[in-house]
Amino acid sequence: MASYNCCLLLIFFASTVFLKSDAKLSANYYLQTCPKAQAIVQAGVAAAIKQEARIGASLLRLHFHDCFVNGCDGSILLDDTDNFVGEKTAVPNNNSVRGFDVVDDIKAKLEKTCPGVVSCADILALAARDSVVQLGGPSWKVGLGRRDSTTANRSAANSFIPAPTSNLSALVSSFSVQGLSTKDLVALSGSHTIGLARCTSFRSRIYNDSTTIDASFAKSLQRKCPKSGNDNVHARLDLQTSTIFDNLYFKNLMEEKGLLHSDQALFNGSFTDSLVEKYAANSCKFFNDFAKGMIKMGKINPLTGSKGQIRINCRKIN
Ligand code: HEM
Ligand SMILES: *[C@@H]1O[C@H](CO)[C@@H](O)[C@H](O)[C@H]1NC(C)=O
Ligand SMILES: *[C@@H]1O[C@H](CO)[C@@H](O)[C@H](O)[C@H]1NC(C)=O
Ligand SMILES: *[C@@H]1O[C@H](CO)[C@@H](O)[C@H](O)[C@H]1NC(C)=O
Ligand SMILES: *[C@@H]1O[C@H](CO)[C@@H](O)[C@H](O)[C@H]1NC(C)=O
Ligand SMILES: *[C@@H]1O[C@H](CO)[C@@H](O)[C@H](O)[C@H]1NC(C)=O
C-alpha cells in the first residue's frame, strides 16, 4: 500500500509539470464541449475488458502504432481508400492489431452525446490509459485536443514501427527519431507485461537466439511454434501474467525469458541492463517512468488548431 501511494504522488506531480509546459494539449480540453468524454471512453474500455481482458493490451498497442507513424493522429484507424493504402495492412499491423470495433463503439457513443467534438486520436490516448489502469497499472493525466488525420501511409508504418527482430541500437534509434529516450524505450517496452504475440513474431528468437534464451523456455515455445506453420498461434509476452500490468516482464528478461528478440535485447549485457534491473526490483519506479513515457509518446506530432479534422467515423475521413 505504501509503495502504491508513492507511485500515485510521483505520477501526478510529474504529469502536472509536463502538461503546464505544453500549450497544445490539455487535460481539460473537453470540459465545456463534452464533459462526459472521459467517462464514456472509460466505460467503453471497462466493458470491452470485461468481455476479453486481452483487449486492454490491444488498445494500448493501437495508440503506440498510431503515434509512431506521423504522430498521434488516428491514422491507424483509417481503412484503405482510392487515394491511399491504410496502415492496417502494414507488416507490423497486418493480422495483428485489433480493437477497432471497441473504438467504433466508443466513438458512436461520443457522437450521440457530443457530435463532432471528440477526435479518434484522443479516444486512442484515453483508451490506452484506461486499459493500463483497468489491468492494474499506473494512471496519468491524458493531454487532449489532438485532431484526426485525413490520410494514412502504409510505407511509413513499415519504416517507423520497430520490428521484433530489432537489435538494441535499432530500437534506441527508432525511439530517438520520435523524440523518446532510452529510458522511455525500456519503460514503454514494459507494455509487454500484457498481451500476446504470434509465432511469426518470435520464431527466429526461439530457434536462433540460443545463447540468450532460457533453454526450457525455448523448448516449450518450440512445441507451440514449429519452424514452419502455425504462424498465428499465440504466446504470452509476459510468461506469468499477461492480463495483469505488473513488473514481471522485467524479471523475465533477467532470466532470459523475454519472448521477442527485441525484448531480450534490453537485457543482454549492454547499457539498458541497469534500467531493466531497476524496474524488476521496484515496480513503483517502473510505473512512474512508464506513465512519463506514455505522456511523452502521446505528444508526438499532434494535429491541433485547424489542422486535420474531427472524424465522425474513425475508419474514414469526413
Ligand atoms: C520496443 C519496440 C517494440 C517492439 C519491437 C514491439 C513489437 C511487438 C510485437 C511483435 C508484438 C506482437 C504482435 C503479434 O505477433 O501479433 C507486440 C505486442 C504488443 N505490444 Fe509491442 N513492441 C514494442 C514496443 C511497444 C510499446 C512502446 C508498446 C506500448 C506503449 C507496446 C505494446 C504492445 C502490446 C500491449 C502488445 C500486445 C497486444 C495484444 O495482445 O493485442 N509495444 N509488440
Ligand atoms: C495481410 O494478411 C492477409 C491474410 O493473411 C494476406 O492475404 C495479405 O496479403 C496481407 N497483406 C499484406 C500487405 O501483407
Ligand atoms: C509515406 O511514408 C514514406 C516513408 O516515410 C515517405 O517516403 C512517403 O513520402 C510518404 N508518402 C506520403 C504520400 O506522404
Ligand atoms: C543492428 O541492426 C541494424 C539494422 O538492422 C544493423 O544495421 C546493425 O548493423 C545492427 N547492429 C549490430 C550491433 O548488430
Ligand atoms: C535462423 O537463422 C538462419 C540463418 O540466418 C536462417 O536461415 C533461419 O531461417 C533462421 N530460423 C528461423 C526459424 O528463423
Ligand atoms: C545479445 O548480444 C549478442 C552480442 O552482441 C548478440 O549477438 C545477440 O544477438 C544479442 N541477443 C539479443 C536477444 O539481443
Coordinates of C-alpha atoms and ligand atoms in Angstrom, one line a residue:
M1 CA 0.0 0.0 0.0
A2 CA 2.8 2.4 0.9
S3 CA 4.5 1.9 -2.4
Y4 CA 1.2 2.3 -4.3
N5 CA 0.7 5.7 -2.7
C6 CA 4.3 6.7 -3.6
C7 CA 3.5 5.9 -7.2
L8 CA 0.4 8.0 -7.4
L9 CA 2.1 11.1 -5.8
L10 CA 5.0 11.0 -8.2
I11 CA 2.9 10.4 -11.2
F12 CA 0.5 13.3 -10.6
F13 CA 3.4 15.6 -9.8
A14 CA 5.2 14.6 -13.0
S15 CA 2.2 14.9 -15.3
T16 CA 1.1 18.3 -13.9
V17 CA 4.5 19.7 -14.6
F18 CA 4.5 18.2 -18.0
L19 CA 1.1 19.5 -19.1
K20 CA 1.8 23.0 -17.9
S21 CA 4.8 23.3 -20.2
D22 CA 2.8 22.1 -23.1
A23 CA 0.4 24.6 -24.6
K24 CA -1.0 22.3 -27.3
L25 CA -2.7 19.5 -25.4
S26 CA -4.8 20.0 -22.2
A27 CA -6.3 17.5 -19.8
N28 CA -9.4 19.8 -19.6
Y29 CA -9.8 20.1 -23.4
Y30 CA -13.4 18.7 -23.5
L31 CA -14.5 20.2 -20.1
Q32 CA -17.0 22.6 -21.8
T33 CA -17.7 20.8 -25.1
C34 CA -18.0 17.2 -23.9
P35 CA -17.8 16.9 -20.2
K36 CA -18.7 13.2 -20.3
A37 CA -16.0 12.3 -22.9
Q38 CA -13.6 10.7 -20.4
A39 CA -16.3 8.8 -18.6
I40 CA -17.7 7.5 -21.9
V41 CA -14.3 6.2 -23.0
Q42 CA -13.6 4.7 -19.6
A43 CA -16.9 2.8 -19.6
G44 CA -16.3 1.5 -23.2
V45 CA -12.9 0.2 -22.2
A46 CA -14.2 -1.3 -19.0
A47 CA -17.0 -3.1 -20.8
A48 CA -14.6 -4.4 -23.5
I49 CA -12.1 -5.7 -21.0
K50 CA -14.8 -7.4 -19.0
Q51 CA -15.6 -9.4 -22.2
E52 CA -12.0 -10.1 -23.0
A53 CA -9.1 -9.0 -20.8
R54 CA -6.6 -9.1 -23.7
I55 CA -8.4 -6.2 -25.5
G56 CA -6.7 -3.8 -23.0
A57 CA -3.4 -4.8 -24.4
S58 CA -4.6 -4.4 -27.9
L59 CA -5.9 -0.9 -27.2
L60 CA -2.6 0.1 -25.6
R61 CA -0.8 -1.1 -28.7
L62 CA -3.1 0.8 -31.1
H63 CA -2.1 4.1 -29.5
F64 CA 1.6 3.2 -29.9
H65 CA 1.2 2.2 -33.5
D66 CA -0.8 5.4 -34.2
C67 CA 1.8 7.8 -32.6
F68 CA 4.9 6.3 -34.2
V69 CA 3.5 6.9 -37.7
N70 CA 3.4 10.6 -38.4
G71 CA 2.2 11.4 -34.9
C72 CA -0.8 10.6 -32.8
D73 CA -3.4 11.5 -35.4
G74 CA -5.7 8.4 -35.6
S75 CA -4.2 7.4 -38.9
I76 CA -4.0 3.8 -38.0
L77 CA -7.8 3.7 -37.8
L78 CA -8.4 4.6 -41.4
D79 CA -9.5 2.0 -43.9
D80 CA -8.0 1.9 -47.4
T81 CA -9.3 4.4 -49.9
D82 CA -8.8 5.1 -53.6
N83 CA -6.3 7.8 -52.6
F84 CA -4.1 5.9 -50.1
V85 CA -3.4 2.5 -48.7
G86 CA -4.0 2.5 -45.0
E87 CA -1.8 1.3 -42.2
K88 CA -3.8 -1.7 -41.1
T89 CA -2.0 -4.0 -43.6
A90 CA 1.5 -2.7 -42.9
V91 CA 3.8 -5.6 -41.8
P92 CA 3.7 -4.8 -38.0
N93 CA -0.1 -4.4 -38.1
N94 CA -1.5 -7.0 -40.6
N95 CA -3.3 -9.9 -38.8
S96 CA -2.0 -8.4 -35.5
V97 CA -3.5 -5.0 -34.5
R98 CA -7.0 -5.3 -33.0
G99 CA -9.5 -3.2 -31.1
F100 CA -11.1 -1.3 -34.0
D101 CA -14.6 -2.4 -33.1
V102 CA -14.2 -1.2 -29.5
V103 CA -13.0 2.2 -30.8
D104 CA -16.0 2.3 -33.2
D105 CA -18.4 1.6 -30.3
I106 CA -16.9 4.3 -28.1
K107 CA -16.9 6.8 -31.0
A108 CA -20.6 6.0 -31.7
K109 CA -21.5 6.8 -28.1
L110 CA -19.5 10.0 -28.2
E111 CA -21.2 11.1 -31.4
K112 CA -24.5 10.6 -29.7
T113 CA -23.6 12.7 -26.7
C114 CA -21.5 15.4 -28.3
P115 CA -21.4 15.1 -32.1
G116 CA -18.3 16.1 -34.0
V117 CA -16.3 17.0 -30.9
V118 CA -14.0 14.2 -29.7
S119 CA -11.2 13.1 -32.0
C120 CA -10.4 9.5 -32.8
A121 CA -6.8 10.2 -31.8
D122 CA -7.9 11.3 -28.4
I123 CA -10.0 8.2 -28.0
L124 CA -6.9 6.1 -28.6
A125 CA -4.9 8.1 -26.0
L126 CA -7.6 7.8 -23.4
A127 CA -8.3 4.1 -24.1
A128 CA -4.6 3.3 -23.7
R129 CA -4.5 4.9 -20.3
D130 CA -7.8 3.4 -19.2
S131 CA -6.7 -0.1 -20.3
V132 CA -3.5 0.2 -18.2
V133 CA -5.4 1.3 -15.2
Q134 CA -8.1 -1.4 -15.6
L135 CA -5.4 -4.1 -15.7
G136 CA -3.7 -2.9 -12.5
G137 CA -1.1 -0.4 -13.9
P138 CA -0.4 3.3 -13.2
S139 CA -2.7 6.2 -14.1
W140 CA -1.7 9.6 -15.6
K141 CA -3.5 12.7 -16.9
V142 CA -4.0 12.4 -20.6
G143 CA -3.4 15.6 -22.5
L144 CA -6.3 16.1 -25.1
G145 CA -7.0 18.2 -28.2
R146 CA -5.5 16.1 -30.9
R147 CA -7.3 16.2 -34.3
D148 CA -7.5 13.4 -36.8
S149 CA -5.5 13.0 -40.0
T150 CA -7.1 13.0 -43.4
T151 CA -4.6 10.5 -44.7
A152 CA -2.6 7.4 -43.8
N153 CA 0.6 5.9 -45.0
R154 CA 1.4 2.2 -45.1
S155 CA 5.0 2.5 -46.0
A156 CA 5.6 4.9 -43.1
A157 CA 4.1 2.3 -40.8
N158 CA 6.5 -0.2 -42.2
S159 CA 9.5 2.1 -41.6
F160 CA 8.7 3.7 -38.2
I161 CA 7.2 0.9 -36.1
P162 CA 10.1 -1.2 -34.8
A163 CA 10.4 -4.9 -35.7
P164 CA 10.6 -7.7 -33.1
T165 CA 13.9 -8.8 -34.7
S166 CA 15.5 -5.4 -33.9
N167 CA 18.8 -5.2 -32.1
L168 CA 19.3 -2.7 -29.3
S169 CA 20.8 0.1 -31.4
A170 CA 17.9 -0.1 -33.9
L171 CA 15.4 0.1 -31.0
V172 CA 17.2 3.1 -29.5
S173 CA 17.2 4.8 -32.8
S174 CA 13.6 4.2 -33.7
F175 CA 12.6 5.7 -30.3
S176 CA 15.0 8.6 -30.7
V177 CA 13.5 9.5 -34.1
Q178 CA 10.3 10.1 -32.2
G179 CA 12.0 12.2 -29.5
L180 CA 11.9 9.4 -27.0
S181 CA 14.8 8.4 -24.8
T182 CA 16.5 5.1 -24.0
K183 CA 14.7 5.3 -20.6
D184 CA 11.4 5.7 -22.5
L185 CA 12.3 2.7 -24.6
V186 CA 12.8 0.4 -21.7
A187 CA 9.9 1.7 -19.6
L188 CA 7.4 1.6 -22.5
S189 CA 8.6 -1.9 -23.6
G190 CA 7.2 -2.8 -20.2
S191 CA 3.9 -2.7 -22.1
H192 CA 4.7 -6.3 -22.9
T193 CA 3.7 -7.2 -19.4
I194 CA 0.3 -7.6 -21.0
G195 CA -0.9 -9.2 -24.3
L196 CA 0.1 -11.8 -26.7
A197 CA 2.4 -12.3 -29.7
R198 CA 2.1 -14.6 -32.8
C199 CA 4.5 -17.4 -33.5
T200 CA 5.7 -15.5 -36.6
S201 CA 6.9 -12.7 -34.2
F202 CA 9.1 -14.9 -32.0
R203 CA 10.0 -17.8 -34.3
S204 CA 13.5 -16.7 -35.1
R205 CA 14.1 -15.9 -31.4
I206 CA 13.2 -19.4 -30.2
Y207 CA 15.3 -21.2 -32.9
N208 CA 18.2 -18.9 -33.4
D209 CA 18.9 -17.0 -30.1
S210 CA 20.2 -20.0 -28.2
T211 CA 22.8 -18.1 -26.2
T212 CA 20.3 -15.5 -24.8
I213 CA 17.3 -17.7 -24.2
D214 CA 16.4 -20.0 -21.3
A215 CA 16.6 -23.5 -22.7
S216 CA 13.4 -24.9 -21.3
F217 CA 11.5 -21.7 -22.1
A218 CA 12.7 -22.1 -25.7
K219 CA 11.7 -25.7 -25.8
S220 CA 8.2 -25.2 -24.6
L221 CA 7.7 -22.4 -27.1
Q222 CA 9.1 -24.6 -29.9
R223 CA 6.3 -27.1 -29.2
K224 CA 3.7 -24.4 -29.9
C225 CA 5.5 -22.7 -32.7
P226 CA 7.2 -25.1 -35.2
K227 CA 9.9 -24.0 -37.7
S228 CA 7.1 -23.5 -40.3
G229 CA 3.4 -23.4 -40.0
N230 CA 1.2 -22.3 -37.1
D231 CA 2.1 -18.7 -37.8
N232 CA -0.8 -17.3 -35.9
V233 CA -0.5 -19.4 -32.7
H234 CA -0.1 -17.0 -29.8
A235 CA 2.1 -17.0 -26.7
R236 CA 2.1 -14.6 -23.7
L237 CA 4.5 -11.7 -23.9
D238 CA 4.7 -12.0 -20.1
L239 CA 5.1 -15.6 -19.3
Q240 CA 3.1 -15.4 -16.0
T241 CA 0.5 -12.7 -16.0
S242 CA -0.5 -11.5 -19.5
T243 CA -3.6 -9.7 -18.2
I244 CA -2.1 -8.0 -15.2
F245 CA 0.0 -4.9 -15.6
D246 CA 3.0 -5.6 -13.3
N247 CA 6.8 -5.7 -13.5
L248 CA 7.2 -9.4 -14.1
Y249 CA 8.2 -8.7 -17.7
F250 CA 11.5 -7.2 -16.4
K251 CA 12.1 -10.2 -14.1
N252 CA 11.6 -12.5 -17.0
L253 CA 14.2 -10.6 -19.0
M254 CA 16.7 -11.2 -16.2
E255 CA 16.0 -14.9 -16.6
E256 CA 16.4 -14.8 -20.4
K257 CA 12.7 -15.4 -20.8
G258 CA 11.9 -12.5 -23.0
L259 CA 9.5 -13.6 -25.8
L260 CA 10.7 -11.3 -28.5
H261 CA 14.3 -10.8 -29.6
S262 CA 13.6 -7.0 -29.1
D263 CA 12.6 -7.7 -25.5
Q264 CA 15.7 -9.7 -24.6
A265 CA 17.9 -7.1 -26.4
L266 CA 17.1 -4.8 -23.5
F267 CA 18.9 -7.2 -21.1
N268 CA 21.8 -8.6 -22.9
G269 CA 25.0 -7.2 -21.3
S270 CA 24.6 -3.7 -22.5
F271 CA 23.7 -0.2 -21.4
T272 CA 20.0 -0.9 -20.8
D273 CA 20.6 -3.7 -18.3
S274 CA 20.6 -1.4 -15.3
L275 CA 17.2 0.0 -16.2
V276 CA 15.7 -3.5 -16.5
E277 CA 17.2 -4.3 -13.1
K278 CA 15.8 -1.2 -11.6
Y279 CA 12.3 -1.9 -12.9
A280 CA 12.4 -5.5 -11.9
A281 CA 13.4 -4.6 -8.4
N282 CA 10.9 -1.7 -8.0
S283 CA 7.6 -1.6 -9.7
C284 CA 6.9 1.9 -8.4
K285 CA 9.9 3.2 -10.4
F286 CA 8.6 1.3 -13.5
F287 CA 5.1 2.7 -13.1
N288 CA 6.4 6.3 -12.8
D289 CA 8.7 6.1 -15.8
F290 CA 6.0 4.2 -17.8
A291 CA 3.5 7.0 -17.1
K292 CA 6.0 9.7 -18.1
G293 CA 6.9 7.8 -21.2
M294 CA 3.2 7.5 -22.2
I295 CA 2.7 11.2 -21.7
K296 CA 5.7 11.9 -24.0
M297 CA 4.6 9.3 -26.6
G298 CA 1.1 10.8 -26.6
K299 CA 2.5 14.2 -27.6
I300 CA 4.3 13.1 -30.8
N301 CA 3.2 15.5 -33.5
P302 CA -0.4 16.0 -32.7
L303 CA -2.6 17.9 -35.2
T304 CA -4.0 20.9 -33.5
G305 CA -5.7 24.2 -34.4
S306 CA -7.2 24.0 -37.8
K307 CA -5.1 21.1 -39.0
G308 CA -6.8 17.8 -39.7
Q309 CA -10.4 17.2 -38.7
I310 CA -12.6 15.6 -36.1
R311 CA -13.7 12.4 -37.9
I312 CA -17.3 11.4 -37.5
N313 CA -16.4 7.7 -38.2
C314 CA -12.9 6.8 -37.2
R315 CA -12.5 4.5 -40.2
K316 CA -12.9 7.2 -42.9
I317 CA -12.4 10.9 -43.4
N318 CA -15.4 13.2 -43.4
Ligands
HEM1 C1 10.3 -1.5 -28.3 C2 9.9 -1.9 -29.5 C3 8.7 -2.8 -29.7 C4 8.6 -3.8 -30.5 C5 9.7 -4.3 -31.4 C6 7.3 -4.4 -30.3 C7 6.8 -5.5 -31.0 C8 5.6 -6.2 -30.7 C9 5.2 -7.4 -31.3 C10 5.9 -8.1 -32.5 C11 4.1 -7.8 -30.8 C12 3.2 -9.0 -31.1 C13 2.4 -8.8 -32.4 C14 1.9 -10.0 -32.9 O1 2.6 -11.0 -33.1 O2 0.7 -10.1 -33.3 C15 3.7 -6.8 -29.8 C16 2.6 -6.8 -29.0 C17 2.3 -5.8 -28.1 N1 3.0 -4.6 -28.0 FE1 4.8 -4.1 -28.6 N2 6.6 -3.7 -29.4 C18 7.4 -2.7 -29.0 C19 7.1 -1.6 -28.1 C20 5.8 -1.5 -27.6 C21 5.3 -0.3 -27.0 C22 6.1 1.0 -26.8 C23 4.0 -0.5 -26.6 C24 3.1 0.4 -25.9 C25 3.3 1.6 -25.4 C26 3.7 -1.9 -26.9 C27 2.6 -2.6 -26.7 C28 2.3 -3.9 -27.0 C29 1.2 -4.6 -26.5 C30 0.3 -4.2 -25.4 C31 1.2 -5.8 -27.2 C32 0.2 -7.0 -27.0 C33 -1.0 -6.7 -28.0 C34 -2.1 -7.7 -28.0 O3 -2.1 -8.7 -27.2 O4 -3.1 -7.5 -28.8 N3 4.8 -2.4 -27.6 N4 4.7 -5.8 -29.8
LIG2 C1 -2.3 -9.3 -44.8 O1 -2.7 -10.6 -44.4 C2 -3.5 -11.2 -45.3 C3 -4.1 -12.5 -44.6 O2 -3.0 -13.3 -44.2 C4 -2.8 -11.5 -46.6 O3 -3.6 -12.2 -47.5 C5 -2.3 -10.2 -47.2 O4 -1.5 -10.4 -48.3 C6 -1.5 -9.4 -46.2 N1 -1.3 -8.1 -46.7 C7 -0.1 -7.6 -46.8 C8 0.0 -6.2 -47.4 O5 0.9 -8.2 -46.4
LIG3 C1 4.8 7.8 -46.8 O1 5.9 7.5 -46.0 C2 7.1 7.2 -46.7 C3 8.1 6.7 -45.7 O2 8.2 7.5 -44.6 C4 7.5 8.6 -47.3 O3 8.7 8.3 -48.0 C5 6.4 9.0 -48.3 O4 6.7 10.2 -48.8 C6 5.1 9.1 -47.5 N1 4.0 9.3 -48.5 C7 3.2 10.3 -48.4 C8 2.1 10.4 -49.5 O5 3.2 11.1 -47.5
LIG4 C1 21.6 -3.6 -35.7 O1 20.6 -3.7 -36.7 C2 20.8 -2.7 -37.7 C3 19.6 -2.7 -38.6 O2 19.2 -4.0 -38.9 C4 22.1 -3.1 -38.5 O3 22.4 -2.2 -39.5 C5 23.3 -3.1 -37.5 O4 24.4 -3.5 -38.1 C6 23.0 -3.9 -36.2 N1 23.9 -3.6 -35.2 C7 24.5 -4.6 -34.5 C8 25.5 -4.1 -33.5 O5 24.4 -5.8 -34.7
LIG5 C1 17.7 -19.0 -38.2 O1 18.8 -18.4 -38.8 C2 19.2 -19.0 -40.0 C3 20.5 -18.3 -40.5 O2 20.4 -16.9 -40.5 C4 18.0 -18.8 -41.0 O3 18.3 -19.4 -42.3 C5 16.8 -19.5 -40.4 O4 15.7 -19.2 -41.3 C6 16.5 -18.9 -39.1 N1 15.5 -19.8 -38.5 C7 14.3 -19.3 -38.1 C8 13.3 -20.2 -37.6 O5 14.0 -18.1 -38.2
LIG6 C1 22.9 -10.3 -27.4 O1 24.2 -9.8 -27.7 C2 24.9 -10.6 -28.6 C3 26.3 -10.0 -28.7 O2 26.3 -8.7 -29.1 C4 24.2 -10.6 -29.9 O3 24.9 -11.5 -30.8 C5 22.8 -11.2 -29.7 O4 22.1 -11.2 -31.0 C6 22.1 -10.4 -28.7 N1 20.8 -11.0 -28.4 C7 19.7 -10.3 -28.2 C8 18.5 -11.1 -27.9 O5 19.7 -9.2 -28.2

